[in-house]
Amino acid sequence: MALSDWLERRKQREARKKALADRIPPGQELTDKWPVLHYGVIPPFDPYQWDFTVKGLVKGDGLRLSYREFMALPRVTVEADMHCVTGWSKLDNLWEGVAFREILRRVSLQPHAKYVTVFCDGGYTTNLPLDVLMDDDVLFAFRHNGENLTPEHGWPLRLVVPRLYFWKSAKW
């Protein structure tokens, strides 16, 4: 690539970043790609063995769904920008999956439940306040921008909490 081409691309990128400044946190770099940040071995996926469970501070036995049962639940789509702590931002992501609230409709929480710990294959976990997960746009996603998630990006299921990715709406 010629230096003049590189300088022109940089100028265009900077102009786009300036035009979108209200959507990009300070210090973030705008990207059209989705960097892979997965660490370690990607666990194999077997739809006949995979399950989705809810247990803990719920009444009764909680909830267990097979992959087929989970995929039969009502679907939602959510558009959200993503801002990674590693310094990049990807705008206008379209997620498809099952709303957190849809899962919660299928269990009865004990009154003192205030936090949720989410466990997934590969040993990843996160814990969040229940009220954050109750936002309208929180979902368990299996598609991103019209395509199934790749294993490196969380296939078969990824928790998406836009409040955590959108810097202006973070309230806690």
PDB file of C-alpha atoms in Angstrom:
ATOM      1  CA  MET A   1       0.000   0.000   0.000  1.00  0.00           C
ATOM      2  CA  ALA A   2       1.319   3.405  -0.936  1.00  0.00           C
ATOM      3  CA  LEU A   3       1.878   5.962   1.796  1.00  0.00           C
ATOM      4  CA  SER A   4      -0.702   8.282   0.214  1.00  0.00           C
ATOM      5  CA  ASP A   5      -3.350   5.495   0.351  1.00  0.00           C
ATOM      6  CA  TRP A   6      -2.508   4.771   3.975  1.00  0.00           C
ATOM      7  CA  LEU A   7      -2.737   8.469   4.876  1.00  0.00           C
ATOM      8  CA  GLU A   8      -6.098   8.781   3.088  1.00  0.00           C
ATOM      9  CA  ARG A   9      -7.509   5.751   4.955  1.00  0.00           C
ATOM     10  CA  ARG A  10      -6.262   7.170   8.248  1.00  0.00           C
ATOM     11  CA  LYS A  11      -7.868  10.538   7.448  1.00  0.00           C
ATOM     12  CA  GLN A  12     -11.199   8.839   6.653  1.00  0.00           C
ATOM     13  CA  ARG A  13     -11.010   6.748   9.841  1.00  0.00           C
ATOM     14  CA  GLU A  14     -10.333   9.850  11.949  1.00  0.00           C
ATOM     15  CA  ALA A  15     -13.214  11.741  10.279  1.00  0.00           C
ATOM     16  CA  ARG A  16     -15.575   8.816  10.978  1.00  0.00           C
ATOM     17  CA  LYS A  17     -14.385   8.631  14.580  1.00  0.00           C
ATOM     18  CA  LYS A  18     -14.988  12.370  15.017  1.00  0.00           C
ATOM     19  CA  ALA A  19     -18.489  12.090  13.522  1.00  0.00           C
ATOM     20  CA  LEU A  20     -19.287   9.262  15.953  1.00  0.00           C
ATOM     21  CA  ALA A  21     -17.573  10.797  19.003  1.00  0.00           C
ATOM     22  CA  ASP A  22     -20.774  10.778  21.059  1.00  0.00           C
ATOM     23  CA  ARG A  23     -20.913   6.960  20.702  1.00  0.00           C
ATOM     24  CA  ILE A  24     -17.271   6.101  21.397  1.00  0.00           C
ATOM     25  CA  PRO A  25     -15.705   6.357  24.858  1.00  0.00           C
ATOM     26  CA  PRO A  26     -12.477   8.350  25.169  1.00  0.00           C
ATOM     27  CA  GLY A  27      -9.423   6.300  24.244  1.00  0.00           C
ATOM     28  CA  GLN A  28     -11.328   3.645  22.295  1.00  0.00           C
ATOM     29  CA  GLU A  29     -10.436   2.690  18.713  1.00  0.00           C
ATOM     30  CA  LEU A  30     -13.287   2.140  16.286  1.00  0.00           C
ATOM     31  CA  THR A  31     -13.240  -1.215  14.488  1.00  0.00           C
ATOM     32  CA  ASP A  32     -15.437  -2.987  11.964  1.00  0.00           C
ATOM     33  CA  LYS A  33     -13.947  -6.313  12.993  1.00  0.00           C
ATOM     34  CA  TRP A  34     -14.744  -8.277  16.128  1.00  0.00           C
ATOM     35  CA  PRO A  35     -11.436  -9.190  17.755  1.00  0.00           C
ATOM     36  CA  VAL A  36     -11.172 -12.684  19.224  1.00  0.00           C
ATOM     37  CA  LEU A  37     -10.264 -12.564  22.900  1.00  0.00           C
ATOM     38  CA  HIS A  38     -10.959 -16.192  23.763  1.00  0.00           C
ATOM     39  CA  TYR A  39      -8.403 -17.807  26.025  1.00  0.00           C
ATOM     40  CA  GLY A  40      -7.683 -21.522  26.131  1.00  0.00           C
ATOM     41  CA  VAL A  41      -9.280 -24.490  24.448  1.00  0.00           C
ATOM     42  CA  ILE A  42     -12.773 -24.061  23.024  1.00  0.00           C
ATOM     43  CA  PRO A  43     -15.003 -26.723  24.581  1.00  0.00           C
ATOM     44  CA  PRO A  44     -16.683 -29.070  22.104  1.00  0.00           C
ATOM     45  CA  PHE A  45     -20.391 -28.519  21.556  1.00  0.00           C
ATOM     46  CA  ASP A  46     -22.778 -31.465  21.559  1.00  0.00           C
ATOM     47  CA  PRO A  47     -26.414 -30.360  21.209  1.00  0.00           C
ATOM     48  CA  TYR A  48     -27.568 -33.682  22.703  1.00  0.00           C
ATOM     49  CA  GLN A  49     -25.550 -33.171  25.899  1.00  0.00           C
ATOM     50  CA  TRP A  50     -25.770 -29.382  26.253  1.00  0.00           C
ATOM     51  CA  ASP A  51     -28.224 -27.937  28.745  1.00  0.00           C
ATOM     52  CA  PHE A  52     -29.234 -24.595  30.204  1.00  0.00           C
ATOM     53  CA  THR A  53     -29.962 -24.645  33.924  1.00  0.00           C
ATOM     54  CA  VAL A  54     -31.202 -22.156  36.476  1.00  0.00           C
ATOM     55  CA  LYS A  55     -30.682 -23.076  40.112  1.00  0.00           C
ATOM     56  CA  GLY A  56     -29.852 -21.466  43.408  1.00  0.00           C
ATOM     57  CA  LEU A  57     -32.230 -18.978  44.986  1.00  0.00           C
ATOM     58  CA  VAL A  58     -35.232 -20.266  43.051  1.00  0.00           C
ATOM     59  CA  LYS A  59     -38.248 -22.085  44.389  1.00  0.00           C
ATOM     60  CA  GLY A  60     -38.563 -25.765  43.578  1.00  0.00           C
ATOM     61  CA  ASP A  61     -36.155 -27.555  41.277  1.00  0.00           C
ATOM     62  CA  GLY A  62     -35.242 -24.554  39.158  1.00  0.00           C
ATOM     63  CA  LEU A  63     -35.141 -24.985  35.399  1.00  0.00           C
ATOM     64  CA  ARG A  64     -33.337 -27.279  32.976  1.00  0.00           C
ATOM     65  CA  LEU A  65     -33.693 -26.900  29.216  1.00  0.00           C
ATOM     66  CA  SER A  66     -32.129 -29.028  26.513  1.00  0.00           C
ATOM     67  CA  TYR A  67     -30.586 -27.278  23.531  1.00  0.00           C
ATOM     68  CA  ARG A  68     -33.679 -27.992  21.453  1.00  0.00           C
ATOM     69  CA  GLU A  69     -35.983 -26.665  24.204  1.00  0.00           C
ATOM     70  CA  PHE A  70     -33.871 -23.547  24.627  1.00  0.00           C
ATOM     71  CA  MET A  71     -33.825 -22.841  20.894  1.00  0.00           C
ATOM     72  CA  ALA A  72     -37.633 -23.164  20.802  1.00  0.00           C
ATOM     73  CA  LEU A  73     -38.081 -20.244  23.241  1.00  0.00           C
ATOM     74  CA  PRO A  74     -39.314 -16.882  21.907  1.00  0.00           C
ATOM     75  CA  ARG A  75     -36.523 -14.872  20.304  1.00  0.00           C
ATOM     76  CA  VAL A  76     -35.656 -11.206  20.502  1.00  0.00           C
ATOM     77  CA  THR A  77     -33.241  -8.959  18.640  1.00  0.00           C
ATOM     78  CA  VAL A  78     -31.240  -6.179  20.247  1.00  0.00           C
ATOM     79  CA  GLU A  79     -29.038  -3.574  18.594  1.00  0.00           C
ATOM     80  CA  ALA A  80     -26.177  -2.315  20.743  1.00  0.00           C
ATOM     81  CA  ASP A  81     -22.704  -0.853  20.489  1.00  0.00           C
ATOM     82  CA  MET A  82     -19.871  -2.836  22.038  1.00  0.00           C
ATOM     83  CA  HIS A  83     -16.971  -1.178  23.865  1.00  0.00           C
ATOM     84  CA  CYS A  84     -14.293  -3.604  25.044  1.00  0.00           C
ATOM     85  CA  VAL A  85     -12.066  -2.911  28.036  1.00  0.00           C
ATOM     86  CA  THR A  86      -9.112  -3.781  25.772  1.00  0.00           C
ATOM     87  CA  GLY A  87      -9.698  -0.506  23.902  1.00  0.00           C
ATOM     88  CA  TRP A  88     -11.849  -1.150  20.838  1.00  0.00           C
ATOM     89  CA  SER A  89     -15.428  -0.242  19.945  1.00  0.00           C
ATOM     90  CA  LYS A  90     -17.689  -1.963  17.435  1.00  0.00           C
ATOM     91  CA  LEU A  91     -20.889  -0.116  16.610  1.00  0.00           C
ATOM     92  CA  ASP A  92     -24.359  -1.260  15.538  1.00  0.00           C
ATOM     93  CA  ASN A  93     -24.195  -4.907  16.589  1.00  0.00           C
ATOM     94  CA  LEU A  94     -27.392  -6.851  16.025  1.00  0.00           C
ATOM     95  CA  TRP A  95     -27.855  -9.675  18.524  1.00  0.00           C
ATOM     96  CA  GLU A  96     -30.487 -12.407  18.380  1.00  0.00           C
ATOM     97  CA  GLY A  97     -31.354 -14.742  21.208  1.00  0.00           C
ATOM     98  CA  VAL A  98     -33.584 -15.295  24.210  1.00  0.00           C
ATOM     99  CA  ALA A  99     -34.298 -12.448  26.617  1.00  0.00           C
ATOM    100  CA  PHE A 100     -33.126 -12.879  30.197  1.00  0.00           C
ATOM    101  CA  ARG A 101     -36.657 -11.934  31.268  1.00  0.00           C
ATOM    102  CA  GLU A 102     -38.012 -14.849  29.218  1.00  0.00           C
ATOM    103  CA  ILE A 103     -35.912 -17.249  31.273  1.00  0.00           C
ATOM    104  CA  LEU A 104     -36.967 -15.564  34.494  1.00  0.00           C
ATOM    105  CA  ARG A 105     -40.639 -16.067  33.585  1.00  0.00           C
ATOM    106  CA  ARG A 106     -40.018 -19.797  33.844  1.00  0.00           C
ATOM    107  CA  VAL A 107     -38.697 -19.787  37.422  1.00  0.00           C
ATOM    108  CA  SER A 108     -39.843 -18.354  40.719  1.00  0.00           C
ATOM    109  CA  LEU A 109     -37.099 -16.468  42.522  1.00  0.00           C
ATOM    110  CA  GLN A 110     -36.816 -16.426  46.261  1.00  0.00           C
ATOM    111  CA  PRO A 111     -37.492 -12.914  47.583  1.00  0.00           C
ATOM    112  CA  HIS A 112     -33.919 -12.340  48.789  1.00  0.00           C
ATOM    113  CA  ALA A 113     -32.319 -13.114  45.370  1.00  0.00           C
ATOM    114  CA  LYS A 114     -30.341 -10.011  44.373  1.00  0.00           C
ATOM    115  CA  TYR A 115     -27.417 -11.325  42.263  1.00  0.00           C
ATOM    116  CA  VAL A 116     -26.903 -13.861  39.496  1.00  0.00           C
ATOM    117  CA  THR A 117     -23.790 -15.873  38.725  1.00  0.00           C
ATOM    118  CA  VAL A 118     -23.630 -17.143  35.162  1.00  0.00           C
ATOM    119  CA  PHE A 119     -21.451 -20.199  34.484  1.00  0.00           C
ATOM    120  CA  CYS A 120     -20.545 -21.388  31.016  1.00  0.00           C
ATOM    121  CA  ASP A 121     -18.501 -24.031  29.287  1.00  0.00           C
ATOM    122  CA  GLY A 122     -14.789 -23.452  29.416  1.00  0.00           C
ATOM    123  CA  GLY A 123     -14.874 -22.165  32.987  1.00  0.00           C
ATOM    124  CA  TYR A 124     -15.996 -18.610  32.260  1.00  0.00           C
ATOM    125  CA  THR A 125     -18.210 -16.982  34.891  1.00  0.00           C
ATOM    126  CA  THR A 126     -19.645 -13.572  35.631  1.00  0.00           C
ATOM    127  CA  ASN A 127     -21.815 -12.253  38.413  1.00  0.00           C
ATOM    128  CA  LEU A 128     -24.156  -9.310  38.089  1.00  0.00           C
ATOM    129  CA  PRO A 129     -26.916  -7.629  40.067  1.00  0.00           C
ATOM    130  CA  LEU A 130     -30.323  -9.046  39.185  1.00  0.00           C
ATOM    131  CA  ASP A 131     -31.669  -5.553  38.464  1.00  0.00           C
ATOM    132  CA  VAL A 132     -29.015  -5.071  35.728  1.00  0.00           C
ATOM    133  CA  LEU A 133     -30.018  -8.351  34.084  1.00  0.00           C
ATOM    134  CA  MET A 134     -33.668  -7.278  34.153  1.00  0.00           C
ATOM    135  CA  ASP A 135     -33.020  -4.528  31.558  1.00  0.00           C
ATOM    136  CA  ASP A 136     -35.157  -4.937  28.428  1.00  0.00           C
ATOM    137  CA  ASP A 137     -32.148  -5.526  26.190  1.00  0.00           C
ATOM    138  CA  VAL A 138     -30.336  -8.307  28.111  1.00  0.00           C
ATOM    139  CA  LEU A 139     -30.298 -11.604  26.269  1.00  0.00           C
ATOM    140  CA  PHE A 140     -28.643 -14.962  25.832  1.00  0.00           C
ATOM    141  CA  ALA A 141     -27.475 -14.546  22.235  1.00  0.00           C
ATOM    142  CA  PHE A 142     -26.714 -17.212  19.664  1.00  0.00           C
ATOM    143  CA  ARG A 143     -26.563 -14.929  16.608  1.00  0.00           C
ATOM    144  CA  HIS A 144     -24.601 -11.770  15.834  1.00  0.00           C
ATOM    145  CA  ASN A 145     -25.307  -9.617  12.773  1.00  0.00           C
ATOM    146  CA  GLY A 146     -27.382 -12.345  11.152  1.00  0.00           C
ATOM    147  CA  GLU A 147     -24.855 -15.164  11.619  1.00  0.00           C
ATOM    148  CA  ASN A 148     -24.529 -17.844  14.274  1.00  0.00           C
ATOM    149  CA  LEU A 149     -21.870 -16.955  16.816  1.00  0.00           C
ATOM    150  CA  THR A 150     -18.526 -18.574  16.149  1.00  0.00           C
ATOM    151  CA  PRO A 151     -17.072 -20.832  18.839  1.00  0.00           C
ATOM    152  CA  GLU A 152     -14.394 -18.164  19.480  1.00  0.00           C
ATOM    153  CA  HIS A 153     -17.161 -15.653  20.243  1.00  0.00           C
ATOM    154  CA  GLY A 154     -19.220 -17.842  22.535  1.00  0.00           C
ATOM    155  CA  TRP A 155     -21.158 -20.368  20.433  1.00  0.00           C
ATOM    156  CA  PRO A 156     -23.613 -21.825  21.252  1.00  0.00           C
ATOM    157  CA  LEU A 157     -24.704 -19.095  23.678  1.00  0.00           C
ATOM    158  CA  ARG A 158     -23.353 -15.809  24.982  1.00  0.00           C
ATOM    159  CA  LEU A 159     -24.747 -13.496  27.638  1.00  0.00           C
ATOM    160  CA  VAL A 160     -25.102  -9.964  26.238  1.00  0.00           C
ATOM    161  CA  VAL A 161     -25.656  -7.095  28.663  1.00  0.00           C
ATOM    162  CA  PRO A 162     -25.571  -3.883  26.606  1.00  0.00           C
ATOM    163  CA  ARG A 163     -25.366  -1.651  29.677  1.00  0.00           C
ATOM    164  CA  LEU A 164     -21.935  -3.127  30.296  1.00  0.00           C
ATOM    165  CA  TYR A 165     -20.812  -2.284  26.774  1.00  0.00           C
ATOM    166  CA  PHE A 166     -22.403   1.144  26.378  1.00  0.00           C
ATOM    167  CA  TRP A 167     -20.378   3.682  28.303  1.00  0.00           C
ATOM    168  CA  LYS A 168     -22.925   6.509  28.598  1.00  0.00           C
ATOM    169  CA  SER A 169     -25.636   4.368  30.168  1.00  0.00           C
ATOM    170  CA  ALA A 170     -23.540   2.721  32.866  1.00  0.00           C
ATOM    171  CA  LYS A 171     -25.183   3.692  36.150  1.00  0.00           C
ATOM    172  CA  TRP A 172     -23.229   1.666  38.682  1.00  0.00           C
TER     173      TRP A 172
END
